[in-house]
mmCIF file of C-alpha atoms in Angstrom:
data_model
loop_
_atom_site.group_PDB
_atom_site.id
_atom_site.type_symbol
_atom_site.label_atom_id
_atom_site.label_comp_id
_atom_site.label_asym_id
_atom_site.label_seq_id
_atom_site.Cartn_x
_atom_site.Cartn_y
_atom_site.Cartn_z
ATOM 1 C CA MET R 101 -7.422 6.552 -19.271
ATOM 2 C CA TRP R 102 -10.322 5.531 -17.033
ATOM 3 C CA ASN R 103 -12.465 4.219 -19.914
ATOM 4 C CA LYS R 104 -9.855 1.920 -21.458
ATOM 5 C CA LYS R 105 -9.350 -1.805 -20.948
ATOM 6 C CA TYR R 106 -6.071 -2.679 -19.240
ATOM 7 C CA VAL R 107 -3.990 -5.777 -18.665
ATOM 8 C CA ILE R 108 -1.623 -5.876 -15.700
ATOM 9 C CA TYR R 109 1.782 -7.419 -16.397
ATOM 10 C CA GLY R 110 3.124 -8.787 -13.125
ATOM 11 C CA VAL R 111 1.972 -11.085 -10.334
ATOM 12 C CA ASN R 112 3.670 -9.413 -7.407
ATOM 13 C CA ARG R 113 3.060 -7.080 -4.483
ATOM 14 C CA ILE R 114 3.480 -3.945 -6.602
ATOM 15 C CA ALA R 115 0.703 -5.106 -8.923
ATOM 16 C CA LYS R 116 -1.491 -5.872 -5.923
ATOM 17 C CA ASP R 117 -0.813 -2.439 -4.411
ATOM 18 C CA PHE R 118 -1.555 -0.756 -7.734
ATOM 19 C CA MET R 119 -4.916 -2.503 -8.095
ATOM 20 C CA TYR R 120 -5.821 -1.599 -4.489
ATOM 21 C CA ILE R 121 -5.418 2.110 -5.235
ATOM 22 C CA PHE R 122 -6.656 2.133 -8.835
ATOM 23 C CA ASP R 123 -9.646 -0.114 -8.309
ATOM 24 C CA LYS R 124 -11.742 2.058 -10.650
ATOM 25 C CA LEU R 125 -9.577 1.176 -13.669
ATOM 26 C CA ASN R 126 -11.034 -1.441 -15.994
ATOM 27 C CA ILE R 127 -8.486 -4.222 -15.533
ATOM 28 C CA VAL R 128 -9.627 -7.242 -17.540
ATOM 29 C CA TYR R 129 -6.946 -9.739 -16.489
ATOM 30 C CA LEU R 130 -3.254 -10.181 -15.635
ATOM 31 C CA ILE R 131 -0.334 -11.708 -17.499
ATOM 32 C CA ASP R 132 2.943 -12.991 -16.131
ATOM 33 C CA ASP R 133 6.058 -14.947 -17.027
ATOM 34 C CA ARG R 134 5.240 -17.589 -14.425
ATOM 35 C CA THR R 135 2.869 -20.403 -15.391
ATOM 36 C CA ASP R 136 1.891 -21.728 -11.939
ATOM 37 C CA CYS R 137 -0.682 -19.049 -11.113
ATOM 38 C CA ASP R 138 -4.223 -19.057 -12.530
ATOM 39 C CA SER R 139 -5.667 -16.162 -10.536
ATOM 40 C CA PHE R 140 -4.435 -13.249 -8.466
ATOM 41 C CA ALA R 141 -6.280 -10.566 -6.475
ATOM 42 C CA GLY R 142 -9.575 -11.721 -7.991
ATOM 43 C CA LYS R 143 -8.349 -11.583 -11.602
ATOM 44 C CA THR R 144 -7.530 -14.344 -14.091
ATOM 45 C CA VAL R 145 -3.826 -14.743 -14.867
ATOM 46 C CA TYR R 146 -2.574 -15.833 -18.311
ATOM 47 C CA SER R 147 0.926 -16.465 -19.546
ATOM 48 C CA VAL R 148 2.529 -13.432 -21.150
ATOM 49 C CA GLY R 149 2.180 -15.013 -24.594
ATOM 50 C CA HIS R 150 -1.584 -14.606 -24.359
ATOM 51 C CA ILE R 151 -1.343 -10.999 -25.537
ATOM 52 C CA ALA R 152 0.108 -12.193 -28.845
ATOM 53 C CA GLU R 153 -2.910 -14.441 -29.432
ATOM 54 C CA VAL R 154 -5.738 -12.139 -28.328
ATOM 55 C CA ARG R 155 -5.688 -8.338 -28.477
ATOM 56 C CA ASP R 156 -8.709 -7.722 -26.240
ATOM 57 C CA PHE R 157 -7.238 -4.741 -24.372
ATOM 58 C CA ASP R 158 -6.190 -1.162 -25.003
ATOM 59 C CA ALA R 159 -2.918 -1.144 -23.082
ATOM 60 C CA VAL R 160 -0.715 -3.127 -20.698
ATOM 61 C CA ILE R 161 0.322 -1.711 -17.325
ATOM 62 C CA LEU R 162 3.746 -3.017 -16.317
ATOM 63 C CA CYS R 163 4.055 -3.455 -12.544
ATOM 64 C CA ASP R 164 7.499 -4.267 -11.176
ATOM 65 C CA ALA R 165 10.397 -2.678 -9.339
ATOM 66 C CA ASP R 166 12.806 -3.616 -12.153
ATOM 67 C CA LYS R 167 11.059 -3.031 -15.438
ATOM 68 C CA SER R 168 13.815 -3.794 -17.933
ATOM 69 C CA ALA R 169 13.089 -7.497 -18.515
ATOM 70 C CA LYS R 170 9.329 -7.039 -18.795
ATOM 71 C CA SER R 171 9.769 -4.038 -21.109
ATOM 72 C CA ASN R 172 11.965 -6.123 -23.421
ATOM 73 C CA THR R 173 9.352 -8.887 -23.468
ATOM 74 C CA LEU R 174 6.523 -6.525 -24.391
ATOM 75 C CA GLU R 175 8.562 -4.881 -27.121
ATOM 76 C CA ARG R 176 9.373 -8.296 -28.597
ATOM 77 C CA TYR R 177 5.615 -8.695 -28.967
ATOM 78 C CA GLY R 178 5.479 -5.393 -30.846
ATOM 79 C CA LEU R 179 4.171 -3.181 -28.044
ATOM 80 C CA GLN R 180 5.515 0.365 -27.720
ATOM 81 C CA TYR R 181 5.971 2.215 -24.443
ATOM 82 C CA GLY R 182 3.642 5.189 -24.133
ATOM 83 C CA LYS R 183 1.264 3.789 -26.721
ATOM 84 C CA ASP R 184 0.622 0.104 -26.054
ATOM 85 C CA TYR R 185 2.041 -0.230 -22.553
ATOM 86 C CA TYR R 186 2.758 1.986 -19.548
ATOM 87 C CA PHE R 187 4.476 1.736 -16.193
ATOM 88 C CA GLU R 188 2.424 1.753 -13.007
ATOM 89 C CA GLU R 189 4.079 5.076 -12.092
ATOM 90 C CA ASP R 190 2.569 6.736 -15.150
ATOM 91 C CA PHE R 191 -0.805 6.626 -13.402
ATOM 92 C CA PHE R 192 0.266 8.067 -10.058
ATOM 93 C CA GLY R 193 -0.111 11.661 -11.207
ATOM 94 C CA LEU R 194 -3.845 11.096 -11.780
ATOM 95 C CA LEU R 195 -4.232 11.310 -8.004
ATOM 96 C CA ASP R 196 -2.539 14.719 -7.677
ATOM 97 C CA LYS R 197 -3.853 18.266 -7.873
ATOM 98 C CA VAL R 198 -1.052 19.242 -10.284
ATOM 99 C CA SER R 199 0.523 17.150 -13.038
ATOM 100 C CA VAL R 200 4.107 17.259 -14.296
ATOM 101 C CA PRO R 201 4.175 18.503 -17.921
ATOM 102 C CA ALA R 202 5.438 16.049 -20.500
ATOM 103 C CA ASN R 203 9.120 16.251 -21.434
ATOM 104 C CA ARG R 204 10.080 18.298 -18.369
ATOM 105 C CA GLU R 205 12.814 17.158 -16.022
ATOM 106 C CA ILE R 206 11.937 17.191 -12.335
ATOM 107 C CA ILE R 207 14.029 19.038 -9.780
ATOM 108 C CA VAL R 208 13.248 19.508 -6.093
ATOM 109 C CA TRP R 209 13.961 22.735 -4.219
ATOM 110 C CA GLY R 210 14.789 21.810 -0.651
ATOM 111 C CA THR R 211 16.906 19.221 1.164
ATOM 112 C CA GLY R 212 15.414 19.454 4.640
ATOM 113 C CA ARG R 213 12.886 17.441 6.619
ATOM 114 C CA ILE R 214 10.143 17.633 3.995
ATOM 115 C CA ALA R 215 12.445 16.429 1.226
ATOM 116 C CA GLU R 216 13.710 13.688 3.521
ATOM 117 C CA ARG R 217 10.194 12.542 4.350
ATOM 118 C CA TYR R 218 8.632 12.594 0.890
ATOM 119 C CA PHE R 219 11.450 12.167 -1.615
ATOM 120 C CA SER R 220 14.019 9.849 -0.024
ATOM 121 C CA GLY R 221 13.671 6.236 -1.087
ATOM 122 C CA THR R 222 11.261 6.948 -3.950
ATOM 123 C CA SER R 223 11.792 6.189 -7.602
ATOM 124 C CA THR R 224 10.841 9.677 -8.719
ATOM 125 C CA SER R 225 13.011 10.743 -11.646
ATOM 126 C CA ILE R 226 14.616 13.671 -9.869
ATOM 127 C CA VAL R 227 17.521 15.121 -11.833
ATOM 128 C CA PHE R 228 18.984 17.113 -8.935
ATOM 129 C CA TYR R 229 18.063 19.123 -5.854
ATOM 130 C CA VAL R 230 18.257 22.880 -5.283
ATOM 131 C CA ASP R 231 19.352 24.488 -2.028
ATOM 132 C CA SER R 232 20.912 27.799 -1.049
ATOM 133 C CA ASP R 233 23.095 26.101 1.564
ATOM 134 C CA GLU R 234 26.542 25.904 -0.065
ATOM 135 C CA ARG R 235 27.604 23.195 2.397
ATOM 136 C CA LYS R 236 25.281 20.687 0.750
ATOM 137 C CA ALA R 237 26.654 19.049 -2.376
ATOM 138 C CA VAL R 238 24.764 15.723 -2.435
ATOM 139 C CA PHE R 239 21.360 14.655 -1.185
ATOM 140 C CA HIS R 240 20.337 10.994 -1.503
ATOM 141 C CA LYS R 241 22.931 10.366 -4.206
ATOM 142 C CA LYS R 242 21.759 13.328 -6.301
ATOM 143 C CA ALA R 243 23.675 16.564 -6.843
ATOM 144 C CA VAL R 244 22.597 19.682 -4.964
ATOM 145 C CA LYS R 245 22.903 22.971 -6.873
ATOM 146 C CA GLY R 246 22.509 26.551 -5.791
ATOM 147 C CA PRO R 247 19.711 28.466 -7.574
ATOM 148 C CA GLU R 248 22.279 30.773 -9.199
ATOM 149 C CA GLU R 249 23.819 27.772 -11.002
ATOM 150 C CA ILE R 250 20.689 27.122 -13.080
ATOM 151 C CA GLU R 251 20.747 29.024 -16.354
ATOM 152 C CA ASP R 252 17.405 27.980 -17.851
ATOM 153 C CA TRP R 253 14.680 27.221 -15.314
ATOM 154 C CA THR R 254 12.095 26.567 -18.041
ATOM 155 C CA ARG R 255 13.760 23.235 -18.784
ATOM 156 C CA TYR R 256 12.521 21.913 -15.467
ATOM 157 C CA PHE R 257 9.423 21.316 -13.415
ATOM 158 C CA VAL R 258 10.215 22.429 -9.869
ATOM 159 C CA ILE R 259 8.708 20.795 -6.795
ATOM 160 C CA ILE R 260 9.141 23.040 -3.759
ATOM 161 C CA ALA R 261 9.840 20.881 -0.715
ATOM 162 C CA VAL R 262 9.828 23.544 2.004
ATOM 163 C CA LYS R 263 7.006 24.691 4.266
ATOM 164 C CA GLU R 264 7.369 28.460 3.824
ATOM 165 C CA SER R 265 7.738 28.921 0.090
ATOM 166 C CA ALA R 266 6.795 32.547 -0.648
ATOM 167 C CA GLU R 267 10.367 33.720 -1.376
ATOM 168 C CA ILE R 268 11.113 30.692 -3.549
ATOM 169 C CA GLU R 269 7.906 31.157 -5.537
ATOM 170 C CA GLU R 270 8.703 34.836 -6.070
ATOM 171 C CA TYR R 271 12.206 33.908 -7.252
ATOM 172 C CA LEU R 272 10.845 31.376 -9.744
ATOM 173 C CA MET R 273 8.229 33.771 -11.113
ATOM 174 C CA LYS R 274 10.980 36.326 -11.758
ATOM 175 C CA HIS R 275 12.578 33.620 -13.896
ATOM 176 C CA HIS R 276 9.442 33.253 -16.062
ATOM 177 C CA MET R 277 8.021 30.268 -14.177
ATOM 178 C CA HIS R 278 4.299 29.954 -13.488
ATOM 179 C CA ARG R 279 2.693 28.523 -10.368
ATOM 180 C CA ASN R 280 1.178 25.033 -10.827
ATOM 181 C CA ILE R 281 2.353 25.005 -14.436
ATOM 182 C CA ASP R 282 6.149 25.169 -14.130
ATOM 183 C CA PHE R 283 6.429 24.737 -10.364
ATOM 184 C CA THR R 284 4.293 23.675 -7.428
ATOM 185 C CA LYS R 285 4.480 22.918 -3.721
ATOM 186 C CA TYR R 286 5.026 19.345 -2.646
ATOM 187 C CA ASP R 287 1.561 19.057 -1.060
ATOM 188 C CA ASN R 288 -0.090 19.425 -4.483
ATOM 189 C CA MET R 289 1.682 16.198 -5.457
ATOM 190 C CA LEU R 290 1.363 14.478 -2.121
ATOM 191 C CA CYS R 291 -0.619 11.460 -3.312
ATOM 192 C CA SER R 292 1.858 10.377 -5.989
ATOM 193 C CA LEU R 293 4.806 11.023 -3.664
ATOM 194 C CA LEU R 294 3.328 8.918 -0.874
ATOM 195 C CA LEU R 295 2.212 6.180 -3.236
ATOM 196 C CA ARG R 296 5.710 5.901 -4.680
ATOM 197 C CA LYS R 297 7.129 5.696 -1.189
ATOM 198 C CA THR R 298 4.978 2.797 -0.012
ATOM 199 C CA ILE R 299 4.481 0.876 -3.261
ATOM 200 C CA PHE R 300 8.240 0.538 -3.782
ATOM 201 C CA ASP R 301 9.080 0.134 -0.091
ATOM 202 C CA THR R 302 10.714 -3.240 0.600
ATOM 203 C CA GLN R 303 10.508 -3.324 4.390
ATOM 204 C CA TYR R 304 7.981 -5.698 5.967
ATOM 205 C CA TYR R 305 6.644 -5.774 9.509
ATOM 206 C CA ALA R 306 5.018 -9.022 10.544
ATOM 207 C CA PHE R 307 2.034 -7.614 12.432
ATOM 208 C CA THR R 308 -1.338 -6.133 11.572
ATOM 209 C CA CYS R 309 -2.823 -2.740 12.419
ATOM 210 C CA LYS R 310 -6.335 -1.679 11.436
ATOM 211 C CA THR R 311 -6.328 1.833 12.934
ATOM 212 C CA MET R 312 -6.154 3.744 9.647
ATOM 213 C CA LEU R 313 -9.043 1.718 8.233
ATOM 214 C CA ASN R 314 -11.584 2.730 10.872
ATOM 215 C CA HIS R 315 -10.203 5.605 12.991
ATOM 216 C CA LEU R 316 -10.735 9.334 12.541
ATOM 217 C CA GLU R 317 -9.173 11.875 14.863
ATOM 218 C CA VAL R 318 -10.580 15.427 14.888
ATOM 219 C CA VAL R 319 -8.076 17.975 16.177
ATOM 220 C CA ARG R 320 -7.897 21.761 16.406
ATOM 221 C CA GLY R 321 -9.628 23.686 13.667
ATOM 222 C CA GLY R 322 -11.330 20.553 12.337
ATOM 223 C CA ASP R 323 -8.209 18.936 10.918
ATOM 224 C CA ALA R 324 -8.604 15.190 10.428
ATOM 225 C CA TRP R 325 -6.133 12.334 10.950
ATOM 226 C CA CYS R 326 -6.549 8.580 10.550
ATOM 227 C CA CYS R 327 -4.192 7.792 13.425
ATOM 228 C CA CYS R 328 -2.807 9.537 16.490
ATOM 229 C CA THR R 329 -0.996 12.720 15.432
ATOM 230 C CA THR R 330 2.014 11.580 17.481
ATOM 231 C CA PHE R 331 2.368 8.382 15.462
ATOM 232 C CA LEU R 332 1.572 9.700 11.967
ATOM 233 C CA GLY R 333 2.928 12.896 10.423
ATOM 234 C CA ILE R 334 0.355 13.214 7.631
ATOM 235 C CA GLY R 335 -3.138 14.642 8.046
ATOM 236 C CA LEU R 336 -6.098 13.969 5.758
ATOM 237 C CA GLY R 337 -7.388 17.527 5.456
ATOM 238 C CA ASN R 338 -9.806 19.880 7.152
ATOM 239 C CA MET R 339 -13.415 18.790 7.628
ATOM 240 C CA MET R 340 -14.651 22.371 7.941
ATOM 241 C CA LYS R 341 -13.385 23.074 4.418
ATOM 242 C CA THR R 342 -14.059 19.688 2.805
ATOM 243 C CA SER R 343 -16.894 17.307 3.584
ATOM 244 C CA VAL R 344 -16.261 14.489 6.046
ATOM 245 C CA GLU R 345 -17.119 11.960 3.345
ATOM 246 C CA ASP R 346 -14.612 13.433 0.887
ATOM 247 C CA VAL R 347 -11.863 13.633 3.502
ATOM 248 C CA TRP R 348 -12.431 10.052 4.635
ATOM 249 C CA ASN R 349 -12.761 8.556 1.133
ATOM 250 C CA SER R 350 -9.869 10.504 -0.367
ATOM 251 C CA ALA R 351 -7.029 8.969 -2.370
ATOM 252 C CA LEU R 352 -4.659 10.207 0.341
ATOM 253 C CA HIS R 353 -6.453 8.181 3.019
ATOM 254 C CA LYS R 354 -6.494 5.122 0.793
ATOM 255 C CA ILE R 355 -2.726 5.364 0.252
ATOM 256 C CA LEU R 356 -2.141 5.612 3.995
ATOM 257 C CA CYS R 357 -4.318 2.516 4.464
ATOM 258 C CA LEU R 358 -2.294 0.715 1.792
ATOM 259 C CA SER R 359 0.859 1.263 3.852
ATOM 260 C CA THR R 360 -0.640 -0.853 6.643
ATOM 261 C CA GLU R 361 -2.144 -3.463 4.320
ATOM 262 C CA ASN R 362 1.151 -4.117 2.528
ATOM 263 C CA HIS R 363 2.879 -4.096 5.949
ATOM 264 C CA THR R 364 5.478 -1.497 4.976
ATOM 265 C CA TYR R 365 4.120 1.046 7.485
ATOM 266 C CA SER R 366 6.013 3.589 5.410
ATOM 267 C CA PHE R 367 4.549 6.664 7.125
ATOM 268 C CA CYS R 368 4.393 5.578 10.767
ATOM 269 C CA ASP R 369 6.732 7.032 13.387
ATOM 270 C CA LYS R 370 8.324 3.792 14.492
ATOM 271 C CA SER R 371 10.102 5.482 17.387
ATOM 272 C CA MET R 372 6.791 6.560 18.936
ATOM 273 C CA CYS R 373 4.103 3.991 18.125
ATOM 274 C CA PRO R 374 4.096 1.168 20.728
ATOM 275 C CA LEU R 375 3.333 -1.429 18.056
ATOM 276 C CA PHE R 376 6.922 -1.125 16.828
ATOM 277 C CA VAL R 377 8.583 -1.787 20.190
ATOM 278 C CA ASN R 378 11.158 -4.574 19.694
ATOM 279 C CA LYS R 379 9.942 -5.021 16.108
ATOM 280 C CA LYS R 380 12.376 -4.964 13.211
ATOM 281 C CA PRO R 381 11.520 -5.140 9.521
ATOM 282 C CA SER R 382 12.204 -8.343 7.647
ATOM 283 C CA VAL R 383 12.598 -9.163 3.972
ATOM 284 C CA GLN R 384 9.434 -8.157 2.140
ATOM 285 C CA SER R 385 6.823 -10.902 2.088
ATOM 286 C CA SER R 386 5.134 -11.583 -1.226
ATOM 287 C CA LEU R 387 1.675 -11.055 0.327
ATOM 288 C CA LEU R 388 0.257 -12.870 -2.667
ATOM 289 C CA GLU R 389 -2.264 -14.890 -0.687
ATOM 290 C CA GLU R 390 -3.168 -12.261 1.915
ATOM 291 C CA GLU R 391 -6.299 -10.294 1.115
ATOM 292 C CA TYR R 392 -6.065 -6.544 1.575
ATOM 293 C CA ARG R 393 -8.793 -5.082 3.756
ATOM 294 C CA THR R 394 -10.686 -2.008 2.629
ATOM 295 C CA MET R 395 -11.369 0.982 4.843
ATOM 296 C CA GLU R 396 -14.781 1.409 6.430
ATOM 297 C CA SER R 397 -17.285 3.562 4.535
ATOM 298 C CA MET R 398 -17.193 5.898 7.562
ATOM 299 C CA PRO R 399 -14.997 5.747 10.674
ATOM 300 C CA LYS R 400 -16.064 3.391 13.462
ATOM 301 C CA VAL R 401 -13.780 5.132 15.963
ATOM 302 C CA ALA R 402 -14.106 8.891 16.490
ATOM 303 C CA ALA R 403 -11.338 10.501 18.569
ATOM 304 C CA ILE R 404 -12.207 14.066 19.530
ATOM 305 C CA GLY R 405 -9.565 16.560 20.638
ATOM 306 C CA TYR R 406 -10.121 20.099 19.387
ATOM 307 C CA ASP R 407 -10.993 22.154 22.508
ATOM 308 C CA SER R 408 -8.126 23.104 24.839
ATOM 309 C CA SER R 409 -10.406 24.461 27.565
ATOM 310 C CA CYS R 410 -9.123 23.342 30.969
ATOM 311 C CA ASN R 411 -9.418 24.306 34.644
ATOM 312 C CA LEU R 412 -5.806 23.347 35.436
ATOM 313 C CA MET R 413 -2.400 24.859 34.741
ATOM 314 C CA CYS R 414 -0.082 21.851 34.614
ATOM 315 C CA ARG R 415 3.475 22.965 33.878
ATOM 316 C CA THR R 416 3.822 20.234 31.283
ATOM 317 C CA CYS R 417 0.986 21.785 29.268
ATOM 318 C CA ARG R 418 0.230 25.476 29.974
ATOM 319 C CA ASP R 419 0.861 28.427 32.278
ATOM 320 C CA THR R 420 -2.618 30.025 32.226
ATOM 321 C CA LEU R 421 -6.193 28.874 32.600
ATOM 322 C CA HIS R 422 -8.081 28.697 29.352
ATOM 323 C CA ILE R 423 -11.833 28.491 28.737
ATOM 324 C CA ALA R 424 -13.036 28.956 25.175
ATOM 325 C CA ALA R 425 -15.279 31.989 24.691
ATOM 326 C CA GLY R 426 -16.432 34.431 22.033
ATOM 327 C CA GLU R 427 -15.265 33.765 18.480
ATOM 328 C CA GLU R 428 -13.256 30.719 19.556
ATOM 329 C CA ALA R 429 -16.327 29.140 21.156
ATOM 330 C CA GLU R 430 -18.358 29.815 17.999
ATOM 331 C CA LYS R 431 -15.789 27.998 15.849
ATOM 332 C CA LEU R 432 -15.744 25.094 18.295
ATOM 333 C CA ASN R 433 -19.528 24.886 18.107
ATOM 334 C CA GLY R 434 -19.283 24.574 14.325
ATOM 335 C CA ILE R 435 -16.905 21.641 14.646
ATOM 336 C CA THR R 436 -19.123 20.101 17.330
ATOM 337 C CA ASP R 437 -22.195 20.285 15.095
ATOM 338 C CA MET R 438 -20.248 18.557 12.316
ATOM 339 C CA VAL R 439 -19.106 15.801 14.692
ATOM 340 C CA ILE R 440 -22.647 15.198 15.983
ATOM 341 C CA ASP R 441 -24.198 15.275 12.524
ATOM 342 C CA LYS R 442 -21.597 13.359 10.503
ATOM 343 C CA LEU R 443 -19.445 11.214 12.791
ATOM 344 C CA LEU R 444 -21.516 10.102 15.767
ATOM 345 C CA PRO R 445 -24.297 8.327 13.798
ATOM 346 C CA LYS R 446 -21.748 5.874 12.322
ATOM 347 C CA ALA R 447 -19.242 5.706 15.182
ATOM 348 C CA GLU R 448 -19.176 2.708 17.530
ATOM 349 C CA PHE R 449 -16.443 4.018 19.827
ATOM 350 C CA LEU R 450 -15.832 7.585 21.010
ATOM 351 C CA VAL R 451 -12.605 8.916 22.516
ATOM 352 C CA LEU R 452 -12.609 12.233 24.457
ATOM 353 C CA ALA R 453 -10.173 14.185 24.664
ATOM 354 C CA GLY R 454 -6.442 14.688 24.466
ATOM 355 C CA ASP R 455 -6.022 18.420 24.677
ATOM 356 C CA GLY R 456 -8.100 19.753 27.583
ATOM 357 C CA GLU R 457 -10.537 18.807 30.352
ATOM 358 C CA VAL R 458 -13.561 16.943 29.003
ATOM 359 C CA PHE R 459 -15.961 18.101 31.724
ATOM 360 C CA VAL R 460 -14.988 21.768 31.427
ATOM 361 C CA SER R 461 -15.488 21.947 27.657
ATOM 362 C CA ARG R 462 -18.958 23.101 26.645
ATOM 363 C CA ALA R 463 -18.303 21.718 23.160
ATOM 364 C CA TYR R 464 -17.572 18.231 24.496
ATOM 365 C CA GLU R 465 -20.571 18.397 26.842
ATOM 366 C CA LYS R 466 -22.785 18.825 23.792
ATOM 367 C CA ILE R 467 -21.279 15.634 22.370
ATOM 368 C CA TYR R 468 -21.372 13.326 25.376
ATOM 369 C CA SER R 469 -24.788 14.482 26.523
#
């Protein structure tokens, strides 16, 4: 797919969002039904009839919330879905660790907080949900079935939307299902789930936030976040397991940045972040003229908070004194070396620290000295 020439059908926010994420695709130009637009997002725009005159592309990518009218137009020009044109959603799976097999219906096991966060409001073609709780019959307008009601699991691809999944995975394997072939955990498909959520989100907040574009927060164990953990429920990964560069430049980070650039703020906790105080969403702006900003090559703001060493016992925080020592101190030193080597040379602003006492921590002393 990456080596082909594509034409985008649609001059709208969804097309703009798609090109922001899939900027490595070879998109030669755009087409649209409107005739009053010559260029969009740095690309030439032709009328839709142009594709009948010149076949200088491999496939069309249809970008729109309602695809029926545009699909009919393309098929009148002799284009076939799956061969000559695709939907923008068909590319989302390229960002995931696991892909849904062709011709398999998708079902989601779980109707709790994870399902609510990642599957509500998306256009994922979920047939139904699975849950052992007999009190649940419907979840987001889809039927909820008990696992015993499903006769042939192999018809489906199962996405497990629960945190502790060992028992569910064991159950599925007893029914001849294979991990990451017939079923997978939601976090293996996180990029496509999040992209669906923000790209089709219609809410619009009329303010700008650049935090995710330039901010990296390092918390316990080396986990990385592009905003305060209180305001954002999605981390980027662990920088002791994956390089800082790969964590920062990941597709996941780019999708989170898109949610601020398109002003949906789909993943922000609006009850906690002060930017949302007295702010209500309005009808989605077209954003056609507004240029999307790209994230910095490396974070300009480094927020450090991974050592809980402290000389106080505040009742709001802890009931014993804690000073890192032994194996814990060794692990903290590893994170500290990574911060000094990878983050500090590029950072312009340093924040210390939200989880302990800065001047008690030997790890933090190594940083600020």
